Amino acid sequence: LIYHTTPWRGLVHLLKVFKNLNLKNQVLIQSQSKNVLTSGVLFTRTPDLGSPYYVLNYQEGNRTDAITKGEIGNTIKIFRGINHRRVPRKWRKLMESIQEIEKTVHSNFLDIEFAITKYKIIIFQVRPLTTGKHLDTYNLDLKIEKIIGENKAKIKKEYKKSNETITIFSDMADWNPAEIIGNTPNNLDYSLYDFVIMNNSWSKSRHVLGYQKKSGSLMKRFGNKPYVNVNASFNSLIPKKFSKKISKELLDYFLIKLKNNPELHDKVEFDILFTCYDLTLKNRLLELEKAGFSKKDIKNILNVLNEFTNKLINKFPSISMQSNNSIEKMNNNRDKLLIQLHKSKNTYAEYFETARKLLVDCRDLGAIPFSSMARLAFISSILMRGLKDDSNLTSDSINDFLTSIQTVLSEFKQDVINLSRNRLTTKVFLKKYGHLRPGTYDITIPRYENNQTIFHKINFQHETKKKKFEFDESKIKRVLKQHKLKFEKINFIEFVQQTLIQREKLKFEFTKNLSQAIELIAMGSKKLDFSREEISNLSLSDIFKFNKYPKKKFRKYLQKKIFFNYKIKKLSSYLSLPSIIFSEDDFEIIQYYTTAPNYITKNVITEDVIFINSYRDIPNIDNKIVVIENADPGFDWIFTKNPKGLITKYGGIASHMAIRCGEIDMPAVVGCGEILFEKLKIAKRISIDCKNEKINVIEYSKKDDYLEEKKLLKALGYIK
């Protein structure tokens, strides 16, 4: 035990309480540390896996009790093999001290509490880490160093290809791969997402709407982690009507702003980009003046975005009709393909070929229309939210209106209620929703029709609030007219409703093809004696080589690929990577940025927490706050079990779960970020105050090895 300036009388009292006056007992007395600049705890390897990184959880300022109270707000990881000169100056002396301790105790599995003053490093205590001792750390460290070197070479290559002075990669900008396929996706998940969305669909849909034409994949993998090429993303969201000069200046401005505010990388459309006209745009554009844009250029940007938005509004009816026709064609094609397959010999090659055709339709007839509609839905939402500044509408009334719109999500909720009350048969329910799975692109997770235990013991108590909205449409029209927004072919309220309804419908429909293709890949793989877990290590390009080899040779080829890719994935799990990459240094010095979570509803709750990381054994989540990494439409089963609230690590204000929670008036914190998420994972009970945007941990579930000692010291008045 370590005490700060504890009186001798108190120590005697303490010994009496322990009823042990053995003179061999030792009490360490440490003087109080003053003028502390930084304090915290450092792990000499990651405490979960033993990966070769120094993990620093720290607090700025003269408090040294933040670790004990669980209030640490900053985290940084530093690769153990980093060149000493590349270590940030702030941490160099601490690193020297830690390495000296490692040599002294002959161990690099340590948990160290420290403080930094202006002149010295203070070590409060050193404890052994119990994880990772079985590891061959020498070889592991060399392998991780090699992967880091490969990632550095890869990023240098990207910098050379780019024409920009700044090149950025983010796991949550734009199409949010961390939210959709996760931080460490299977090879098949990654290649499916790339094929359907990230290779070309994302850019084709934007070009059709009038944005700049870009080609190539939006997604890049470093280690096993997917990232969005931010430069390509930002470029693709600048209308082509702008001159080359303005486009270049805007792109530079966007990139610099993100570099200076990295915590905004999951909110770029709201806080960084100007992708369309909205009712707050004139005020938002004032920041361009500070960045050196002329008043003439700013006025031009305002006018171009206004004209561009008007064109999209008036093109919506035709885009909507084309989208519906496209989905109808996709569904008809799917039915024909499955009938043909049913009549065939059902060989692995036939399964794979049908899956390939389904995925091509999924991309061309499903994902591209969905992507266009998602962009229009964003425009309608941002216009609606802007009304609060120019009309008598409040934020609450606007949110209530947006979440009252009856989408496919609303239908799901009602169908679940009907299923639970025997008004709908399981067969009919699964025919409609059986294609969904928790993890839309993950072949290893069974879809609803193959995991019906998900809908056992349905307890759906959240009801959508039914309200009558009586907007003063004449006033809204006046406001829109003042902003030169022309709703000629469709009125404003209908535009908002229809874009949001269509977005959810198109998403729901195109995933039918995707889900069926994944099942056919699993069936074909079974013919080759591969399990879902094994086939998940392959890419689509591996699987679609089925026509190049005879069966025996093809199976051998896949077997080698599975073994090789599995080894790479397992090794990559020891690699730590940042959420946003600005330079090659970010592979060795990993900074975690404090994210501003998205709070849904204005409700306040205090409940027990349950962390979900498996979808095969469904835990009891009744009346609990569910904590989950990421979620897509396949996670709607959660709402059938009567949770009280939801927290996700990844996600934005317009993500699926944000919309879903708003619709049923469930308090949620969407996209809380890495630091807060790790804290909430080990919480037992928490309070969510959405109105004031606060989360408080009431009680932790993690066992405290020194709990009894702390209780005793507290009773004696030595600690608070």
XYZ file of C-alpha atoms in Angstrom:
720
model
C 0.000 0.000 0.000
C 1.223 3.515 -0.736
C 0.103 6.512 1.331
C 0.599 10.216 0.808
C 1.877 11.946 4.002
C -0.128 9.646 6.278
C 0.171 10.454 10.039
C 1.904 7.780 12.220
C -1.150 7.642 14.480
C -3.237 6.640 11.495
C -0.762 3.931 10.566
C -0.902 2.410 14.038
C -4.688 2.510 13.851
C -4.501 0.792 10.468
C -2.293 -2.000 11.853
C -4.685 -2.529 14.748
C -7.550 -2.847 12.325
C -5.649 -5.518 10.448
C -5.038 -7.162 13.893
C -1.511 -7.958 12.882
C 1.414 -6.194 14.596
C 4.100 -8.310 12.927
C 7.167 -6.057 12.735
C 8.076 -7.527 9.351
C 5.040 -5.798 7.823
C 6.069 -2.773 5.771
C 4.219 0.459 5.098
C 5.558 2.716 2.370
C 5.228 6.463 2.836
C 5.484 8.737 -0.187
C 5.576 12.510 -0.135
C 2.846 14.353 -2.015
C 3.742 15.238 -5.594
C 3.443 18.916 -6.502
C 3.420 20.942 -9.709
C 2.272 17.969 -11.795
C 1.754 18.760 -15.491
C 0.557 15.335 -16.650
C -0.319 12.130 -14.820
C -1.743 8.769 -15.722
C -1.154 5.077 -16.155
C 1.062 3.398 -18.733
C 0.956 -0.203 -19.921
C 4.175 -1.438 -21.483
C 2.089 -3.672 -23.756
C -1.589 -3.587 -24.640
C -3.401 -5.109 -21.647
C -5.813 -7.155 -23.773
C -3.471 -8.985 -26.189
C 0.067 -8.012 -25.233
C 0.682 -6.174 -28.518
C 3.980 -4.231 -28.739
C 2.712 -0.740 -27.855
C 3.140 1.520 -24.872
C -0.422 2.527 -23.940
C -0.680 5.858 -22.131
C -3.936 6.888 -20.467
C -3.310 10.362 -19.124
C -4.779 13.519 -17.675
C -3.425 17.029 -18.094
C -3.149 19.145 -14.925
C -2.083 18.684 -11.322
C -4.638 16.020 -10.349
C -3.121 12.562 -9.815
C -6.268 10.648 -8.782
C -8.039 10.576 -12.166
C -6.922 7.003 -12.901
C -8.396 5.709 -9.634
C -11.662 7.538 -10.328
C -11.854 6.325 -13.941
C -11.876 9.863 -15.336
C -8.971 9.621 -17.766
C -9.869 11.333 -21.039
C -6.749 10.994 -23.232
C -5.136 7.949 -24.777
C -2.104 7.495 -26.975
C -0.257 4.363 -28.131
C 3.424 4.368 -29.059
C 4.999 1.425 -30.897
C 7.682 -0.202 -28.775
C 10.118 -0.371 -31.671
C 9.884 3.307 -32.607
C 13.083 5.246 -33.148
C 13.655 7.275 -29.956
C 13.991 10.500 -31.956
C 10.473 10.039 -33.384
C 8.866 9.886 -29.941
C 7.010 13.176 -29.253
C 9.152 15.394 -27.028
C 6.430 15.400 -24.359
C 6.922 11.653 -23.741
C 10.663 11.111 -24.314
C 11.826 11.302 -20.687
C 8.936 9.097 -19.582
C 9.896 6.493 -22.217
C 13.491 6.540 -20.948
C 12.265 5.998 -17.375
C 9.958 3.137 -18.380
C 12.673 1.369 -20.366
C 14.996 1.669 -17.360
C 12.338 0.035 -15.155
C 11.834 -2.752 -17.719
C 15.549 -3.560 -17.614
C 15.623 -3.438 -13.826
C 12.710 -5.851 -13.311
C 13.452 -7.945 -16.433
C 9.911 -7.614 -17.755
C 8.031 -5.659 -20.409
C 4.578 -6.625 -19.121
C 4.063 -3.777 -16.656
C 1.306 -1.483 -15.392
C 2.858 1.809 -14.232
C 1.305 4.871 -12.610
C 3.271 8.043 -13.339
C 3.341 11.809 -13.185
C 5.358 14.363 -15.144
C 6.483 17.673 -13.642
C 8.491 20.410 -15.305
C 11.775 18.826 -14.183
C 11.252 15.137 -13.496
C 9.329 11.898 -13.986
C 7.593 10.472 -10.897
C 6.732 6.769 -10.723
C 4.031 6.055 -8.124
C 3.868 2.296 -8.524
C 4.713 -0.590 -10.828
C 2.625 -3.757 -11.105
C 2.948 -6.789 -13.413
C 0.487 -7.319 -16.266
C -0.990 -10.810 -16.289
C -1.930 -10.916 -19.993
C 0.156 -12.097 -22.922
C 2.905 -13.895 -21.012
C 2.570 -16.930 -23.294
C 3.533 -14.833 -26.316
C 6.738 -15.154 -28.270
C 7.171 -11.401 -28.002
C 10.462 -11.271 -29.910
C 9.000 -12.725 -33.112
C 5.664 -10.964 -32.650
C 7.347 -7.583 -32.336
C 9.415 -8.186 -35.475
C 6.321 -9.172 -37.462
C 4.351 -6.122 -36.307
C 7.332 -3.919 -37.163
C 7.316 -5.416 -40.663
C 3.580 -4.705 -41.124
C 4.080 -1.131 -39.913
C 6.841 -0.751 -42.506
C 4.534 -2.072 -45.227
C 1.796 0.360 -44.178
C 4.259 3.241 -44.277
C 5.309 2.264 -47.798
C 1.653 2.001 -48.844
C 0.767 5.444 -47.504
C 3.835 6.978 -49.201
C 2.583 5.517 -52.476
C -0.821 7.127 -51.898
C 0.842 10.483 -51.224
C 2.733 10.266 -54.513
C -0.475 9.496 -56.430
C -2.327 12.413 -54.845
C -2.105 15.914 -56.252
C -2.959 17.417 -52.875
C -0.580 18.739 -50.223
C -2.673 16.885 -47.607
C -3.877 13.289 -47.979
C -6.135 11.837 -45.295
C -7.680 8.419 -44.605
C -10.530 7.977 -42.120
C -12.476 4.959 -40.835
C -15.693 6.977 -40.364
C -15.863 9.679 -43.041
C -18.482 9.369 -45.764
C -19.446 5.667 -46.180
C -18.228 4.802 -42.646
C -16.568 1.389 -43.153
C -15.892 0.992 -39.414
C -19.634 1.234 -38.797
C -20.727 -0.985 -41.702
C -18.148 -3.823 -41.744
C -16.251 -3.174 -38.517
C -12.670 -2.460 -37.526
C -11.244 -5.850 -38.482
C -13.561 -7.319 -41.127
C -13.224 -10.732 -42.691
C -11.724 -10.756 -46.184
C -15.093 -11.621 -47.688
C -16.893 -8.807 -45.802
C -14.369 -6.299 -47.095
C -14.498 -7.464 -50.711
C -18.324 -7.595 -50.722
C -18.558 -4.030 -49.423
C -15.951 -2.922 -51.944
C -17.737 -4.659 -54.843
C -21.249 -3.435 -54.004
C -20.521 0.125 -52.794
C -16.957 1.307 -52.480
C -15.392 0.437 -55.820
C -17.495 2.548 -58.201
C -21.127 2.750 -57.044
C -20.375 5.617 -54.651
C -18.964 7.833 -57.429
C -21.408 6.900 -60.207
C -24.414 7.838 -58.089
C -22.923 11.243 -57.252
C -21.909 12.026 -60.809
C -25.515 11.370 -61.962
C -26.685 13.969 -59.437
C -24.239 16.614 -60.684
C -21.169 16.203 -58.479
C -17.632 15.907 -59.823
C -16.743 12.656 -61.560
C -14.298 10.449 -59.681
C -13.271 6.859 -60.328
C -11.638 4.032 -58.425
C -12.193 2.545 -55.005
C -13.069 4.866 -52.144
C -11.797 2.318 -49.627
C -8.235 1.343 -48.738
C -7.026 -1.232 -46.242
C -4.062 -0.718 -43.924
C -3.305 -3.866 -41.977
C -6.785 -5.354 -41.785
C -8.574 -2.069 -41.091
C -10.713 -0.352 -43.787
C -10.400 3.381 -44.413
C -12.069 5.929 -46.686
C -9.864 8.008 -48.951
C -10.985 11.402 -47.633
C -9.520 13.334 -50.576
C -11.546 11.282 -53.073
C -14.640 11.577 -50.876
C -14.422 15.366 -50.515
C -13.725 15.788 -54.227
C -16.783 13.721 -55.118
C -19.048 15.958 -53.025
C -18.122 19.206 -54.803
C -20.656 20.084 -57.549
C -19.114 20.002 -61.037
C -20.654 23.425 -61.729
C -17.804 25.041 -59.736
C -14.751 26.248 -61.630
C -11.530 24.256 -61.248
C -10.045 27.096 -59.211
C -12.923 27.222 -56.693
C -13.091 23.407 -56.521
C -9.385 23.224 -55.695
C -9.602 25.983 -53.088
C -12.641 24.392 -51.444
C -10.962 20.987 -51.312
C -7.832 22.478 -49.719
C -9.979 24.309 -47.183
C -11.950 21.153 -46.282
C -8.772 19.084 -45.823
C -7.055 21.726 -43.680
C -10.138 22.107 -41.505
C -10.302 18.340 -40.924
C -6.578 18.192 -40.157
C -7.048 20.926 -37.539
C -10.212 19.271 -36.163
C -9.688 15.489 -36.503
C -12.492 14.765 -34.022
C -14.947 15.873 -36.747
C -14.077 13.059 -39.151
C -17.394 11.276 -38.467
C -19.354 14.523 -38.964
C -17.755 15.937 -42.111
C -21.027 16.551 -43.968
C -22.436 18.659 -41.148
C -19.358 20.464 -39.841
C -16.843 20.640 -42.698
C -18.300 20.256 -46.207
C -20.677 22.426 -48.240
C -22.401 19.812 -50.421
C -25.717 21.559 -51.045
C -27.681 24.655 -50.116
C -29.261 24.797 -46.681
C -30.957 27.553 -44.712
C -27.893 28.149 -42.526
C -25.405 28.165 -45.399
C -25.007 31.940 -45.654
C -23.759 32.129 -42.063
C -21.630 28.997 -42.394
C -19.870 30.397 -45.448
C -18.581 33.345 -43.404
C -15.747 31.109 -42.196
C -14.418 31.064 -45.771
C -13.671 34.767 -45.534
C -11.281 34.076 -42.644
C -9.613 31.420 -44.818
C -8.849 33.944 -47.551
C -11.810 33.502 -49.927
C -12.959 36.758 -51.541
C -16.504 38.030 -51.023
C -17.099 37.519 -54.735
C -16.053 33.870 -54.519
C -18.228 33.297 -51.439
C -21.247 34.799 -53.198
C -20.536 32.593 -56.206
C -20.364 29.483 -53.996
C -23.683 30.406 -52.394
C -25.379 30.906 -55.768
C -23.987 27.724 -57.331
C -25.087 25.593 -54.366
C -28.542 27.197 -54.469
C -28.958 26.505 -58.185
C -27.553 22.976 -57.768
C -29.960 22.158 -54.927
C -32.956 23.464 -56.870
C -32.082 21.168 -59.778
C -31.905 18.149 -57.469
C -35.233 19.013 -55.829
C -36.983 19.199 -59.176
C -35.246 16.074 -60.513
C -36.432 14.070 -57.493
C -39.727 12.754 -58.977
C -37.925 11.320 -62.020
C -35.050 9.953 -59.869
C -37.619 8.331 -57.586
C -39.427 6.695 -60.519
C -36.137 5.425 -61.993
C -35.132 4.009 -58.592
C -38.409 2.127 -58.229
C -38.093 0.720 -61.749
C -34.520 -0.301 -61.008
C -35.488 -2.146 -57.816
C -38.386 -3.861 -59.568
C -36.020 -5.069 -62.291
C -33.520 -6.296 -59.672
C -36.237 -8.270 -57.854
C -37.556 -9.805 -61.093
C -34.045 -10.788 -62.157
C -33.451 -12.387 -58.764
C -36.601 -14.478 -59.012
C -35.605 -15.713 -62.494
C -32.061 -16.554 -61.421
C -33.244 -18.548 -58.402
C -35.767 -20.488 -60.529
C -32.982 -21.340 -62.998
C -30.724 -22.434 -60.156
C -33.477 -24.602 -58.686
C -33.735 -26.446 -62.035
C -29.948 -26.932 -62.317
C -27.667 -29.607 -60.869
C -26.722 -27.226 -58.027
C -22.962 -27.576 -58.461
C -20.588 -25.233 -56.614
C -19.897 -23.432 -59.923
C -23.622 -22.804 -60.483
C -24.016 -21.466 -56.944
C -21.050 -19.126 -57.382
C -22.143 -17.945 -60.847
C -25.675 -17.148 -59.609
C -24.162 -15.296 -56.628
C -21.992 -13.274 -59.003
C -24.999 -12.242 -61.126
C -26.994 -11.315 -58.029
C -24.148 -9.118 -56.793
C -23.810 -7.344 -60.153
C -27.533 -6.502 -60.019
C -27.196 -5.564 -56.352
C -24.532 -3.038 -57.313
C -25.976 -1.663 -60.564
C -29.718 -1.806 -59.872
C -29.726 -1.503 -56.069
C -26.730 0.204 -54.504
C -26.386 3.015 -57.055
C -30.056 4.155 -56.777
C -29.818 3.815 -52.986
C -26.681 5.962 -52.918
C -28.402 8.699 -54.955
C -31.481 8.606 -52.735
C -29.364 8.736 -49.570
C -27.832 11.975 -50.880
C -31.287 13.470 -51.568
C -32.480 12.381 -48.119
C -29.518 14.194 -46.578
C -30.479 17.369 -48.478
C -34.119 17.161 -47.363
C -33.128 16.573 -43.725
C -30.637 19.443 -43.594
C -33.207 21.796 -45.167
C -35.830 20.715 -42.650
C -33.505 21.184 -39.675
C -32.560 24.647 -40.913
C -36.136 25.850 -40.602
C -35.841 26.395 -36.848
C -33.803 29.566 -37.419
C -36.207 31.122 -39.924
C -39.646 29.922 -38.825
C -41.605 29.213 -35.683
C -40.627 25.527 -35.732
C -38.629 24.257 -32.754
C -35.922 21.594 -32.819
C -38.235 19.229 -30.949
C -41.106 19.665 -33.389
C -38.769 19.138 -36.366
C -37.307 15.983 -34.794
C -40.800 14.732 -33.974
C -41.855 15.270 -37.577
C -38.793 13.548 -39.054
C -39.130 10.525 -36.772
C -42.884 10.233 -37.356
C -42.447 9.469 -41.049
C -43.610 5.901 -41.709
C -40.699 4.041 -43.325
C -39.854 0.352 -43.694
C -38.495 0.649 -40.137
C -41.973 1.513 -38.910
C -43.391 -1.486 -40.766
C -40.843 -3.758 -39.119
C -41.835 -2.524 -35.687
C -45.533 -3.084 -36.362
C -44.903 -6.515 -37.886
C -42.901 -7.568 -34.829
C -45.778 -6.504 -32.591
C -48.218 -8.445 -34.794
C -45.944 -11.488 -34.692
C -45.808 -11.372 -30.893
C -49.632 -11.142 -30.736
C -50.151 -13.997 -33.250
C -51.630 -11.623 -35.820
C -48.828 -12.554 -38.226
C -47.346 -16.000 -38.862
C -43.628 -16.660 -38.564
C -43.603 -17.812 -42.197
C -45.048 -14.535 -43.485
C -42.770 -12.492 -41.206
C -39.609 -14.303 -42.345
C -40.591 -14.082 -46.005
C -40.418 -10.322 -45.606
C -37.493 -9.951 -43.162
C -35.684 -13.304 -43.285
C -32.874 -11.903 -45.450
C -31.651 -9.519 -42.732
C -28.657 -10.428 -40.581
C -26.770 -8.608 -37.771
C -23.795 -7.732 -39.951
C -25.096 -7.257 -43.479
C -21.853 -8.376 -45.161
C -20.777 -11.122 -42.710
C -21.230 -14.697 -43.977
C -20.453 -16.180 -40.545
C -23.536 -14.617 -38.911
C -26.837 -16.395 -39.659
C -29.618 -14.305 -41.135
C -33.010 -14.020 -39.476
C -34.548 -17.019 -41.243
C -31.757 -19.245 -39.912
C -31.685 -17.795 -36.405
C -35.305 -17.618 -35.331
C -34.393 -17.626 -31.631
C -33.846 -13.898 -32.153
C -37.625 -13.478 -32.122
C -38.370 -15.680 -29.144
C -39.819 -13.850 -26.151
C -40.616 -10.669 -28.037
C -41.130 -7.767 -25.677
C -41.661 -4.683 -27.824
C -42.798 -1.891 -25.532
C -41.477 1.141 -27.405
C -44.239 2.772 -29.389
C -43.802 5.492 -31.967
C -45.457 8.673 -30.775
C -48.432 9.434 -32.956
C -48.742 13.175 -33.324
C -50.581 15.432 -35.652
C -48.265 17.928 -37.250
C -49.951 21.076 -38.351
C -47.153 23.014 -39.961
C -47.866 26.513 -41.143
C -47.020 25.586 -44.730
C -47.607 29.123 -45.953
C -44.896 30.389 -43.599
C -42.545 27.580 -44.673
C -43.166 28.518 -48.307
C -42.289 32.142 -47.530
C -39.037 31.090 -45.845
C -38.099 28.828 -48.762
C -38.925 31.595 -51.230
C -36.659 34.017 -49.343
C -33.856 31.489 -49.845
C -34.739 31.149 -53.560
C -35.572 27.461 -53.162
C -38.115 26.357 -55.777
C -40.436 23.453 -55.089
C -42.309 23.348 -58.399
C -42.821 19.622 -59.090
C -43.165 18.560 -55.468
C -43.971 20.461 -52.281
C -41.417 20.706 -49.501
C -43.081 18.474 -46.885
C -43.674 15.738 -49.450
C -40.061 16.030 -50.636
C -38.776 15.440 -47.092
C -41.147 12.533 -46.467
C -40.561 10.787 -49.774
C -36.762 11.020 -49.808
C -36.546 9.492 -46.323
C -39.084 6.757 -47.131
C -37.344 5.920 -50.420
C -33.902 5.812 -48.842
C -34.959 3.189 -46.282
C -36.927 1.207 -48.863
C -34.020 1.050 -51.335
C -31.597 -0.002 -48.596
C -33.983 -2.747 -47.492
C -34.469 -3.986 -51.061
C -30.887 -4.060 -52.327
C -29.763 -6.083 -49.289
C -32.081 -8.914 -50.444
C -29.767 -9.574 -53.387
C -26.705 -9.199 -51.199
C -28.031 -11.575 -48.548
C -29.068 -14.201 -51.121
C -25.669 -14.006 -52.829
C -23.923 -14.574 -49.491
C -26.090 -17.653 -48.856
C -25.279 -19.065 -52.297
C -21.569 -18.533 -51.672
C -21.985 -20.502 -48.427
C -23.840 -23.298 -50.263
C -21.218 -23.487 -53.010
C -18.458 -23.537 -50.404
C -20.180 -26.412 -48.603
C -20.011 -28.401 -51.857
C -16.239 -27.892 -51.646
C -16.221 -28.922 -47.952
C -15.506 -25.419 -46.629
C -17.324 -23.937 -43.637
C -18.639 -20.362 -43.469
C -15.771 -19.447 -41.120
C -13.223 -20.790 -43.605
C -14.765 -19.142 -46.663
C -14.922 -15.797 -44.833
C -11.131 -15.621 -45.252
C -11.446 -15.451 -49.045
C -12.135 -12.473 -51.282
C -14.734 -12.406 -54.049
C -11.954 -12.430 -56.645
C -10.711 -15.746 -55.148
C -14.196 -17.295 -55.218
C -15.003 -16.054 -58.722
C -12.013 -17.931 -60.167
C -14.180 -21.072 -60.068
C -14.178 -21.308 -63.898
C -10.383 -21.186 -64.184
C -9.576 -24.480 -62.458
C -10.978 -28.011 -62.262
C -12.653 -28.806 -58.929
C -9.690 -30.524 -57.243
C -7.223 -27.819 -58.235
C -9.684 -25.035 -57.362
C -10.245 -26.500 -53.897
C -6.485 -26.698 -53.325
C -6.105 -23.085 -54.486
C -8.801 -21.910 -52.060
C -7.324 -23.967 -49.225
C -3.972 -22.218 -49.588
C -5.662 -18.810 -49.726
C -7.734 -19.547 -46.622
C -4.675 -20.650 -44.642
C -2.570 -17.680 -45.765
C -5.307 -15.055 -45.206
C -6.229 -16.489 -41.804
C -2.608 -16.160 -40.642
C -2.494 -12.550 -41.860
C -5.776 -11.702 -40.109
C -4.649 -13.314 -36.846
C -1.358 -11.407 -36.919
C -3.183 -8.160 -37.812
C -5.244 -8.456 -34.625
C -2.062 -7.482 -32.717
C -1.686 -4.345 -34.843
C -2.985 -1.048 -33.451
C -4.183 1.488 -35.998
C -5.564 5.032 -35.730
C -9.082 6.093 -36.660
C -7.669 8.772 -38.965
C -4.334 8.825 -40.846
C -2.526 12.058 -41.707
C 1.052 10.778 -42.133
C 3.222 7.680 -41.893
C 3.986 8.607 -38.258
C 0.400 7.687 -37.363
C 1.264 3.978 -37.662
C 3.736 4.252 -34.763
C 2.182 7.049 -32.704
C -1.543 6.403 -32.456
C -3.559 9.288 -31.078
C -7.151 8.755 -29.969
C -9.360 11.784 -30.445
C -12.263 12.600 -28.164
C -15.406 12.215 -30.268
C -18.568 14.248 -29.770
C -21.302 11.582 -29.570
C -24.688 11.967 -31.250
C -27.477 12.035 -28.664
C -30.865 10.809 -29.863
C -34.110 12.089 -28.237
C -34.195 14.364 -25.158
C -34.790 11.553 -22.667
C -32.898 10.797 -19.434
C -32.414 7.232 -18.128
C -30.321 5.360 -15.569
C -30.106 1.591 -16.119
C -27.831 -1.455 -16.035
C -25.559 -2.005 -19.048
C -25.101 -5.057 -21.266
C -22.296 -5.300 -23.827
C -23.158 -7.420 -26.892
C -20.325 -8.945 -28.916
C -21.953 -12.182 -30.100
C -25.153 -12.698 -32.079
C -25.557 -16.457 -31.756
C -26.460 -16.556 -28.074
C -28.862 -13.671 -27.551
C -28.529 -12.248 -24.018
C -31.365 -10.868 -21.939
C -31.447 -7.131 -22.679
C -34.841 -6.364 -21.147
C -34.757 -2.921 -19.454
C -31.008 -2.579 -20.061
C -28.835 -0.124 -21.951
C -27.294 -2.040 -24.854
C -23.659 -1.257 -25.712
C -22.569 -2.424 -29.161
C -19.709 -1.566 -31.561
C -21.686 -0.958 -34.729
C -25.129 -1.732 -36.066
C -26.986 -1.933 -39.373
C -30.564 -2.900 -40.353
C -29.870 -6.499 -39.326
C -29.662 -5.355 -35.704
C -33.315 -4.322 -35.547
C -33.972 -7.521 -33.525
C -32.551 -5.589 -30.550
C -35.734 -3.515 -30.402
C -37.880 -6.637 -30.000
C -36.307 -7.338 -26.574
C -37.357 -4.119 -24.819
C -34.004 -2.391 -24.219
C -34.129 0.956 -22.413
C -31.344 2.620 -24.385
C -28.575 2.079 -26.938
C -24.924 3.091 -27.228
C -22.771 2.440 -30.302
C -19.060 2.981 -30.822
C -19.502 3.989 -34.463
C -22.252 5.858 -36.291
C -23.481 9.320 -37.155
C -26.624 11.391 -36.717
C -27.989 10.044 -40.022
C -27.004 6.392 -39.444
C -29.544 3.588 -39.378
C -29.610 3.185 -35.598
C -29.888 6.928 -34.997
C -32.964 7.020 -37.232
C -34.364 3.866 -35.633
C -33.977 5.090 -32.039
C -35.457 8.471 -32.903
C -38.463 6.834 -34.507
C -39.354 4.835 -31.375
C -38.290 7.583 -28.969
C -35.510 5.498 -27.404
C -32.607 7.410 -25.785
C -29.367 6.576 -27.565
C -25.755 7.671 -27.882
C -24.615 6.906 -31.435
C -20.911 7.071 -32.304
C -19.429 7.626 -28.842
C -15.862 6.934 -30.039
C -13.061 4.627 -28.941
C -12.130 6.141 -25.573
C -15.637 6.442 -24.147
C -16.699 3.089 -25.602
C -13.914 1.186 -23.812
C -15.007 2.835 -20.572
C -18.695 1.997 -21.092
C -17.953 -1.633 -22.039
C -16.906 -2.372 -18.462
C -19.644 -0.321 -16.817
C -22.371 -2.027 -14.804
C -24.793 0.878 -14.512
C -24.844 4.212 -16.314
C -26.918 7.338 -16.711
C -27.693 8.828 -20.141
C -28.905 12.409 -20.226
C -29.671 13.091 -23.889
C -31.148 16.505 -23.166
C -27.913 17.837 -21.676
C -25.716 15.485 -23.727
C -24.044 13.692 -20.817
C -23.111 10.128 -19.903
C -22.147 9.175 -16.355
C -20.876 5.808 -15.156
C -22.669 5.031 -11.898
C -20.967 1.698 -11.247
C -18.305 -0.419 -12.921
C -18.605 -4.186 -13.363
C -14.862 -4.777 -13.554
C -13.467 -6.265 -10.367
C -11.152 -3.991 -8.415
C -8.282 -6.023 -6.922
C -7.873 -3.467 -4.149
C -11.545 -2.880 -3.364
C -11.406 -4.080 0.256
C -8.262 -2.095 1.004
C -9.849 1.029 -0.475
C -12.978 0.527 1.629
C -10.832 0.302 4.767
C -8.772 3.382 3.928
C -11.960 5.308 3.125
C -13.469 4.313 6.488
C -10.358 5.599 8.243
C -10.476 8.892 6.368
C -7.227 8.414 4.428
C -8.879 8.576 1.003
C -12.144 10.076 -0.247
